[in-house]
Tab-separated table of C-alpha atoms in Angstrom:
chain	number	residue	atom	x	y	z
A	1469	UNK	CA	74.191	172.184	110.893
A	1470	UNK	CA	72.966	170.846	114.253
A	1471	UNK	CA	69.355	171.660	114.277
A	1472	UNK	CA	67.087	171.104	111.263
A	1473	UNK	CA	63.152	171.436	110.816
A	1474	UNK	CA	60.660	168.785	108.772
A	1475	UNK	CA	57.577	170.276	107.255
A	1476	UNK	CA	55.147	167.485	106.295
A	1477	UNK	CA	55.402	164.273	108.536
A	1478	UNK	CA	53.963	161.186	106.201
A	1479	UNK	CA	56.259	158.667	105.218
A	1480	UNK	CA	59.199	160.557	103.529
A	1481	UNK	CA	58.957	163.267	105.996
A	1482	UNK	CA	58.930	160.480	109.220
A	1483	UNK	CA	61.946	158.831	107.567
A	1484	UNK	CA	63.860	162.072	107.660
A	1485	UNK	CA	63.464	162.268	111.041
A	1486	UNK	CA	64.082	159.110	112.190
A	1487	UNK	CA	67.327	159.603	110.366
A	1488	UNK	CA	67.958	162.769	111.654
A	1489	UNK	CA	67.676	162.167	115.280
A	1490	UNK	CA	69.739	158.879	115.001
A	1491	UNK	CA	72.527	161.213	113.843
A	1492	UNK	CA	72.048	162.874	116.671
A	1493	UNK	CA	70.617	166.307	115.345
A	1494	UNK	CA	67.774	168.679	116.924
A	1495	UNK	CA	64.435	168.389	115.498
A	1496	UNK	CA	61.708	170.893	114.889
A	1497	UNK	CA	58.471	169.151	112.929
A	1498	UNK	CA	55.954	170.706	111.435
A	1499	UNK	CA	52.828	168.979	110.292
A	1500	UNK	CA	49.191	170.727	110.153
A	1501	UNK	CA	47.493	167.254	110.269
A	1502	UNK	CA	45.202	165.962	113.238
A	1503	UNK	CA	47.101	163.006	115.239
A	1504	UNK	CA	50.500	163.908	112.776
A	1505	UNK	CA	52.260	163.853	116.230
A	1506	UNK	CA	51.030	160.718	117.613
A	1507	UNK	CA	52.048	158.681	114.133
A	1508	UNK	CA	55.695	160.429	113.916
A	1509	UNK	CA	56.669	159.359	117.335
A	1510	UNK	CA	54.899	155.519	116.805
A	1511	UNK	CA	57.419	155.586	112.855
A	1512	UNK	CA	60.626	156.333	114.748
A	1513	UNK	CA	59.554	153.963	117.432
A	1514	UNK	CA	58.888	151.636	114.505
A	1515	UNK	CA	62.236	152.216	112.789
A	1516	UNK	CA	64.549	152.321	115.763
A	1517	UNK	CA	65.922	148.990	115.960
A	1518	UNK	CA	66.912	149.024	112.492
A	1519	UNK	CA	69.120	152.734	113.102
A	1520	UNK	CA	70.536	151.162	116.816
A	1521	UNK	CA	71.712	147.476	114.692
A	1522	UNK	CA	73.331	150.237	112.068
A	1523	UNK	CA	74.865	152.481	114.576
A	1524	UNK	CA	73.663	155.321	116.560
A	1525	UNK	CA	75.688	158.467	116.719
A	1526	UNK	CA	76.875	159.827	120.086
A	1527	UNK	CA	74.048	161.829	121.944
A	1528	UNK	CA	71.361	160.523	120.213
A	1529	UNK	CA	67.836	160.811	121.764
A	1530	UNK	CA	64.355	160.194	120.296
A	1531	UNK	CA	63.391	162.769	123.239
A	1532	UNK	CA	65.481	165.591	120.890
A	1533	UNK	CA	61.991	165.796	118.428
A	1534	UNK	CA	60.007	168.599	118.843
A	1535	UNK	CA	56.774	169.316	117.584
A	1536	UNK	CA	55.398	172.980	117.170
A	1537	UNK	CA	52.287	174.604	116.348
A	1538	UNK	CA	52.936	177.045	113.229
A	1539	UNK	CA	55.332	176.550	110.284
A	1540	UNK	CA	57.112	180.541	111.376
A	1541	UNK	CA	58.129	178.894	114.915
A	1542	UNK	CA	59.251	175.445	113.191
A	1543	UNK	CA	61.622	177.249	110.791
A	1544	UNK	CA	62.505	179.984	112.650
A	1545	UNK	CA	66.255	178.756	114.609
A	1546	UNK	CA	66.318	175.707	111.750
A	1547	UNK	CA	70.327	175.677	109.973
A	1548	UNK	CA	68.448	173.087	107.305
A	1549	UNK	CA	64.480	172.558	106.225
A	1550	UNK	CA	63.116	169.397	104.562
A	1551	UNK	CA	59.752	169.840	102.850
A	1552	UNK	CA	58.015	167.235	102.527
A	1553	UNK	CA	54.023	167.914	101.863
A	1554	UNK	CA	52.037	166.210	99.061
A	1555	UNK	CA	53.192	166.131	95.638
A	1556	UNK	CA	51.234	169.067	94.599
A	1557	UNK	CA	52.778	171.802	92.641
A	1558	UNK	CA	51.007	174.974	93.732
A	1559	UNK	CA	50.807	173.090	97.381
A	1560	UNK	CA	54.326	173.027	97.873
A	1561	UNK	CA	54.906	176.061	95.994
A	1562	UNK	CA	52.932	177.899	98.757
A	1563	UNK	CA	54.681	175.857	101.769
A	1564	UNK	CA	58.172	176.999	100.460
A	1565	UNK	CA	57.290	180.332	99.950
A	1566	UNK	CA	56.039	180.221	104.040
A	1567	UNK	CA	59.478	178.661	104.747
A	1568	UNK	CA	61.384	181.033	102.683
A	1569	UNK	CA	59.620	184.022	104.644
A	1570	UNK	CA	60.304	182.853	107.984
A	1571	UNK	CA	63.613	181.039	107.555
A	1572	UNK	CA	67.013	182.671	108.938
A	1573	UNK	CA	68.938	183.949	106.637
A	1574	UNK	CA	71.839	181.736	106.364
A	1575	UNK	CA	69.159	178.175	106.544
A	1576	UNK	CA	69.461	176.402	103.486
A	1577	UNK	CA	65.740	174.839	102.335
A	1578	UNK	CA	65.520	170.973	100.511
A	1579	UNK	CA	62.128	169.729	98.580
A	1580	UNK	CA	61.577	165.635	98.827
A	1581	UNK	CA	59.705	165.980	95.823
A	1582	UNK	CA	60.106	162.874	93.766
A	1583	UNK	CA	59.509	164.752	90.409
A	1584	UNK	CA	58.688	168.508	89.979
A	1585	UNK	CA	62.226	170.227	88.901
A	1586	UNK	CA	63.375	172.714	90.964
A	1587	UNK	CA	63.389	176.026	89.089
A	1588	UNK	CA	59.468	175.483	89.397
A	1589	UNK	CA	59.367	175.141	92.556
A	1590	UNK	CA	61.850	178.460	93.213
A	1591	UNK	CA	59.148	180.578	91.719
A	1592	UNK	CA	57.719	183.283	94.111
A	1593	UNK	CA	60.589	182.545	96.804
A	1594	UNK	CA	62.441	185.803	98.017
A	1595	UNK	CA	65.635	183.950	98.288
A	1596	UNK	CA	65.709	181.265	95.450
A	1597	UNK	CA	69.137	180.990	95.887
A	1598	UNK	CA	69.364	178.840	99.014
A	1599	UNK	CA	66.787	176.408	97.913
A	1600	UNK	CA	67.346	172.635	96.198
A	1601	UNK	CA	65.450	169.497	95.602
A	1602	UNK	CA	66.857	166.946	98.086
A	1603	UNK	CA	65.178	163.437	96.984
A	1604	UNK	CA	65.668	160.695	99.154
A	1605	UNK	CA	64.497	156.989	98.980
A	1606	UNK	CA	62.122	155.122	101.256
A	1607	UNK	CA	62.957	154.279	103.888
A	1608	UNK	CA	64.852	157.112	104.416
A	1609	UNK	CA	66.321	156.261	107.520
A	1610	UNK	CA	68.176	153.480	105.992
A	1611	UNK	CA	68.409	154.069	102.295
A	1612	UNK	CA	71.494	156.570	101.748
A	1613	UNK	CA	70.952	158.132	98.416
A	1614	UNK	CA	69.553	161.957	97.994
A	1615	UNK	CA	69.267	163.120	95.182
A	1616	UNK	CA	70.418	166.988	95.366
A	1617	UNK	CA	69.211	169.193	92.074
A	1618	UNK	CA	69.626	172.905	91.738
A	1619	UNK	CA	67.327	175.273	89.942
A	1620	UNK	CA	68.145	177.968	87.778
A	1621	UNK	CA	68.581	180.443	90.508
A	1622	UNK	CA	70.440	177.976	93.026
A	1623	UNK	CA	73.270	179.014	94.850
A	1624	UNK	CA	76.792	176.560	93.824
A	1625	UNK	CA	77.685	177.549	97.555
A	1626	UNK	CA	74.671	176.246	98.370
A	1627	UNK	CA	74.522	172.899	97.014
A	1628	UNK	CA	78.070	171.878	98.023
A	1629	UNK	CA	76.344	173.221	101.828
A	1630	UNK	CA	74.307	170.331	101.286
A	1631	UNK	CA	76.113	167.942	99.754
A	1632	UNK	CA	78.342	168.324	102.610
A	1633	UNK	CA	75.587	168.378	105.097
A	1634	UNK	CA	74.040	165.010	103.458
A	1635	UNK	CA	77.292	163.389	104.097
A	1636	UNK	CA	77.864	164.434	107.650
A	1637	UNK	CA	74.305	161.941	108.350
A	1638	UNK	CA	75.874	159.443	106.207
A	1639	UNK	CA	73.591	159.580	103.673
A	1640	UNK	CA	75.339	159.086	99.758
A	1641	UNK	CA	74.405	162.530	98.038
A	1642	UNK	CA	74.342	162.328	94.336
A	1643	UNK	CA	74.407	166.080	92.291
A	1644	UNK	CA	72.497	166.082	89.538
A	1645	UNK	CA	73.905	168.357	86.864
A	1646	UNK	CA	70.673	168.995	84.592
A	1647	UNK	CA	67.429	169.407	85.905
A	1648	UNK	CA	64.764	166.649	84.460
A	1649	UNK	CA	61.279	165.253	85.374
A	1650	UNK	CA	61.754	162.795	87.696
A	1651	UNK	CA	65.370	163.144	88.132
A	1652	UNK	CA	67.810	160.019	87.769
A	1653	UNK	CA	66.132	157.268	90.436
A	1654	UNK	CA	62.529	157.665	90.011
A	1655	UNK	CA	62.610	158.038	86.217
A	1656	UNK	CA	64.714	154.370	86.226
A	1657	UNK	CA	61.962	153.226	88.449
A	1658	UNK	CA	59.428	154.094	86.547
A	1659	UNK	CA	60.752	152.957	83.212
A	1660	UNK	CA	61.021	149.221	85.413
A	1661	UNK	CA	57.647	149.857	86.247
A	1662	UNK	CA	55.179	150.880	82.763
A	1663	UNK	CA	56.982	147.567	81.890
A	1664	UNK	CA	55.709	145.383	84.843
A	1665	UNK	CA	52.732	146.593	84.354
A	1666	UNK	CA	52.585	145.641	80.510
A	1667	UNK	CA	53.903	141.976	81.351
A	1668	UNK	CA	51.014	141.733	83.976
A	1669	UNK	CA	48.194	143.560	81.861
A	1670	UNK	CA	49.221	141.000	79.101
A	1671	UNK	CA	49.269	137.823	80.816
A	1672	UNK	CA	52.714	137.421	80.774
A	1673	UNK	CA	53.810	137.050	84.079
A	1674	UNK	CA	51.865	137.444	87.690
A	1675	UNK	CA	52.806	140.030	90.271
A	1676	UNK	CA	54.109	137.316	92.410
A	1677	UNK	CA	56.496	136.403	89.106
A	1678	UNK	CA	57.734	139.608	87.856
A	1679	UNK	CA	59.251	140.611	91.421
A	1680	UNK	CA	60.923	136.891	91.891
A	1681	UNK	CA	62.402	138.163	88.226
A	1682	UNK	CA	63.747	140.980	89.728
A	1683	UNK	CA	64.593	139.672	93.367
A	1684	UNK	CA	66.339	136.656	92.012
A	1685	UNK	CA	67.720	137.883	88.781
A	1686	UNK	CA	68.555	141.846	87.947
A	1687	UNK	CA	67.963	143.075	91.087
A	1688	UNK	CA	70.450	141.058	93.032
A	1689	UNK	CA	73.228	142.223	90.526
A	1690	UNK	CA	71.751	146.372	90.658
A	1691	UNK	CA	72.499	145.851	94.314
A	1692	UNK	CA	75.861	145.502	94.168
A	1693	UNK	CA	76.847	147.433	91.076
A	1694	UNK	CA	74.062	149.063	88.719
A	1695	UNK	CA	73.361	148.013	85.465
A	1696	UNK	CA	76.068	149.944	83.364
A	1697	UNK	CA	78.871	148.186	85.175
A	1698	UNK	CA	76.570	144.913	85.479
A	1699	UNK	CA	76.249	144.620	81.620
A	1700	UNK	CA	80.560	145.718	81.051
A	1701	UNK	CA	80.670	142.236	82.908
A	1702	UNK	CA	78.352	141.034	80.207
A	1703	UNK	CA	81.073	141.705	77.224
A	1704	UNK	CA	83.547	138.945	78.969
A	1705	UNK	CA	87.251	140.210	78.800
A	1706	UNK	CA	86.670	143.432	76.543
A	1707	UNK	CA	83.421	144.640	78.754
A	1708	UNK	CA	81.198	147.191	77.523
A	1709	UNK	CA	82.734	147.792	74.236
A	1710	UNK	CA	81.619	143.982	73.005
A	1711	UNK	CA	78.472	144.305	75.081
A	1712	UNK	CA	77.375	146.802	73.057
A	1713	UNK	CA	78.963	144.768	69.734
A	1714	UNK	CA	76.507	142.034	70.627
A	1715	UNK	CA	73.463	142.729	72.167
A	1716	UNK	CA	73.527	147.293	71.031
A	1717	UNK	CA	71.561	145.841	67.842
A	1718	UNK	CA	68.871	144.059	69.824
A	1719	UNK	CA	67.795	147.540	71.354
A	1720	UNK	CA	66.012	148.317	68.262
A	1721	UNK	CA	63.796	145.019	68.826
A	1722	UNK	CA	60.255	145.955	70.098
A	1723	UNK	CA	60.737	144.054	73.361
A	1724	UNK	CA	59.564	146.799	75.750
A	1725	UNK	CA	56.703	149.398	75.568
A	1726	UNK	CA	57.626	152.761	77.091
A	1727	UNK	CA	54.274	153.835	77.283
A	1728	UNK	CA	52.476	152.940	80.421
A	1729	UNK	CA	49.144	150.822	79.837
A	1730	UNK	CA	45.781	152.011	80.587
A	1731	UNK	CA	45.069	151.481	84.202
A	1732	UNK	CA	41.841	149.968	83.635
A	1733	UNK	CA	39.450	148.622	86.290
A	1734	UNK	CA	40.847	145.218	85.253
A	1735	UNK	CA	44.438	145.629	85.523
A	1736	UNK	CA	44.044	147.115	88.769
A	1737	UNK	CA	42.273	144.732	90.422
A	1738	UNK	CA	44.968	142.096	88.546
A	1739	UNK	CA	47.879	144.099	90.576
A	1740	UNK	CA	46.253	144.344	93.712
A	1741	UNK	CA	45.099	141.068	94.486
A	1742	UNK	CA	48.468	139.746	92.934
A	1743	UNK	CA	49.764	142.141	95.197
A	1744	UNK	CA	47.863	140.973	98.410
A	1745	UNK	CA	48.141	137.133	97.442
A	1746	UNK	CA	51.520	137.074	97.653
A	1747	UNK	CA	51.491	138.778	100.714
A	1748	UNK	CA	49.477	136.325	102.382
A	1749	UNK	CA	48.668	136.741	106.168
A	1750	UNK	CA	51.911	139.031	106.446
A	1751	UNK	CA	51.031	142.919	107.447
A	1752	UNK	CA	52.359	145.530	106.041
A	1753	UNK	CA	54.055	146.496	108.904
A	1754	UNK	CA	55.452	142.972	108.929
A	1755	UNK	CA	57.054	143.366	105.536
A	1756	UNK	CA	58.294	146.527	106.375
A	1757	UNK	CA	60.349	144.987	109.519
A	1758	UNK	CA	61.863	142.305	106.867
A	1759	UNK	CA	62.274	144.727	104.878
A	1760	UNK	CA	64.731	146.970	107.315
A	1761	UNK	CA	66.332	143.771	108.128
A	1762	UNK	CA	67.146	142.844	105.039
A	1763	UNK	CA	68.569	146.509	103.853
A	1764	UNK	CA	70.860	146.465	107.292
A	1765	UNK	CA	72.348	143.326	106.508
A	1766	UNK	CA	72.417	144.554	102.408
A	1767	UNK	CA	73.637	147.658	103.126
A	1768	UNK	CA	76.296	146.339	105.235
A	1769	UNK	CA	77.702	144.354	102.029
A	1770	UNK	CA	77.555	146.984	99.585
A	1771	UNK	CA	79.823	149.092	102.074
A	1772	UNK	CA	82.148	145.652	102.121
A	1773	UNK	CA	82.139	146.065	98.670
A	1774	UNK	CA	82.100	149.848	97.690
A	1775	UNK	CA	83.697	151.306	100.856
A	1776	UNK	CA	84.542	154.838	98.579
A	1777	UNK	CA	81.446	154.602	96.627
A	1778	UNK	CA	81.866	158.485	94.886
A	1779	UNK	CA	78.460	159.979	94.377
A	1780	UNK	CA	79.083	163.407	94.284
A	1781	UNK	CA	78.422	164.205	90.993
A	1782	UNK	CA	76.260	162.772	88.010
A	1783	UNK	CA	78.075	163.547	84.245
């Protein structure tokens, strides 16, 4: 697949790109918004030192992004179409039913959507069969996982089209076997998350301390190896199987709340000033460009590390 088409250019839908063109594909974008243009071209302006210090493929341009005016002439000659418009149901629903219409026949379709399952999301498509969730991680350009789930109707053909695709732009395509809210990452994320949010609605920690708990502790460990394989180091010479001996009891214990605390005025206000505290005089753009810097040099480690990291398929 040489030529692919975005639909919705925010921040997922920019990353894609960016990623995209640095693997030296053809773009087609689609994006109804005033100025959407303008702001694509300035994120993969914004983003480009980070994809030239990981490697550029051969042929690469930023000059091989197209814009056009109507959704039929962006999907028309596309081999693959990201969606990537706002986490509405019946919104997307809609767009994919537009891009199913006026697709080629052989053009597989991928949603970004971080949550809705995909057997939704096939309703109302002529050709259910050649469409899957594709999830990816932000920023896209740099952060390798997809996550690729098939709906009820979905093609097998189809998905192993895109896992295959997914890989060709070096990206690490995991295949979800069961369709869930939220899939694998995001539901993780936001289990991490209602419990940050407890810690900081109850006093317990700041902002500022929860993510030096995760930056200097847990997170440094995920980075390198997840937390099933982090915690079979935690059971010494007989890994998981003692782990769970030892500390399997103390997962009755009401440490954690899974319920996510009201969002009150209060707590709000607590996040984001914690939030813009510790950010200080830094931008975001600023933190962004650490950021990439930081996941270049990171993500040059954990392929040290993990050079046959298998992703393929999620049991």
């Amino acid at each position: 697949m040489k030529k692919v088409t975005v639909v919705g250019t925010g921040v997922i839908g920019n990353g894609w790109i960016a990623r995209f063109l640095a693997q030296g594909l053809d773009v087609i974008a689609f994006d109804p918004a005033e100025g959407a243009e303008k702001r694509t071209r300035q994120a993969i302006d914004h983003a480009w030192s980070s994809l030239e210090e990981r490697g550029l493929a051969e042929g690469v341009s930023k000059d091989r992004l197209t814009f056009m005016d109507t959704i039929e002439g962006a999907v028309r000659e596309a081999d693959y179409i990201q969606e990537n418009v706002p986490e509405r149901e019946e919104l997307k629903k809609s767009v994919l039913q537009s891009i199913d219409e006026h697709a080629k026949p052989e053009a597989i379709i991928g949603s970004s959507t971080s949550g809705i399952k995909p057997t939704i999301l096939q309703e109302g498509m002529a050709h259910p069969e050649r469409f899957f969730v594709a999830h990816p991680f932000n920023p896209v350009y740099l952060l390798p996982l997809v996550e690729i789930v098939g709906g009820q109707d979905t093609d097998a053909a189809v998905i192993e089209k895109g896992h295959q695709f997914f890989e060709s732009i070096e990206m690490k395509p995991l295949i979800i076997q069961k369709e869930v809210d939220g899939h694998v990452a995001d539901r993780l994320m936001e289990a991490l998350w209602r419990e940050a949010l407890h810690l900081v609605n109850d006093g317990v920690a700041t902002t500022e301390e929860v993510d030096a708990a995760i930056v200097y502790g847990a997170g440094l460990r995920w980075a390198q190896m997840g937390p099933f394989l982090t915690f079979h180091l935690a059971g010494g010479e007989q890994g998981m199987r003692h782990m769970l001996e030892q500390f399997g009891p103390a997962l009755k214990l009401p440490w954690t709340k899974l319920e996510a605390p009201e969002l009150t005025d209060e707590l709000k206000e607590r996040v984001i000033s914690g939030c813009e505290n510790h950010a200080g005089d830094q931008t975001v753009a600023d933190l962004e460009q650490k950021r990439n810097e930081f996941l270049v040099k990171l993500l040059d480690l954990v392929e040290e590390y993990w050079p046959e990291t298998n992703t393929s398929a999620a049991k």
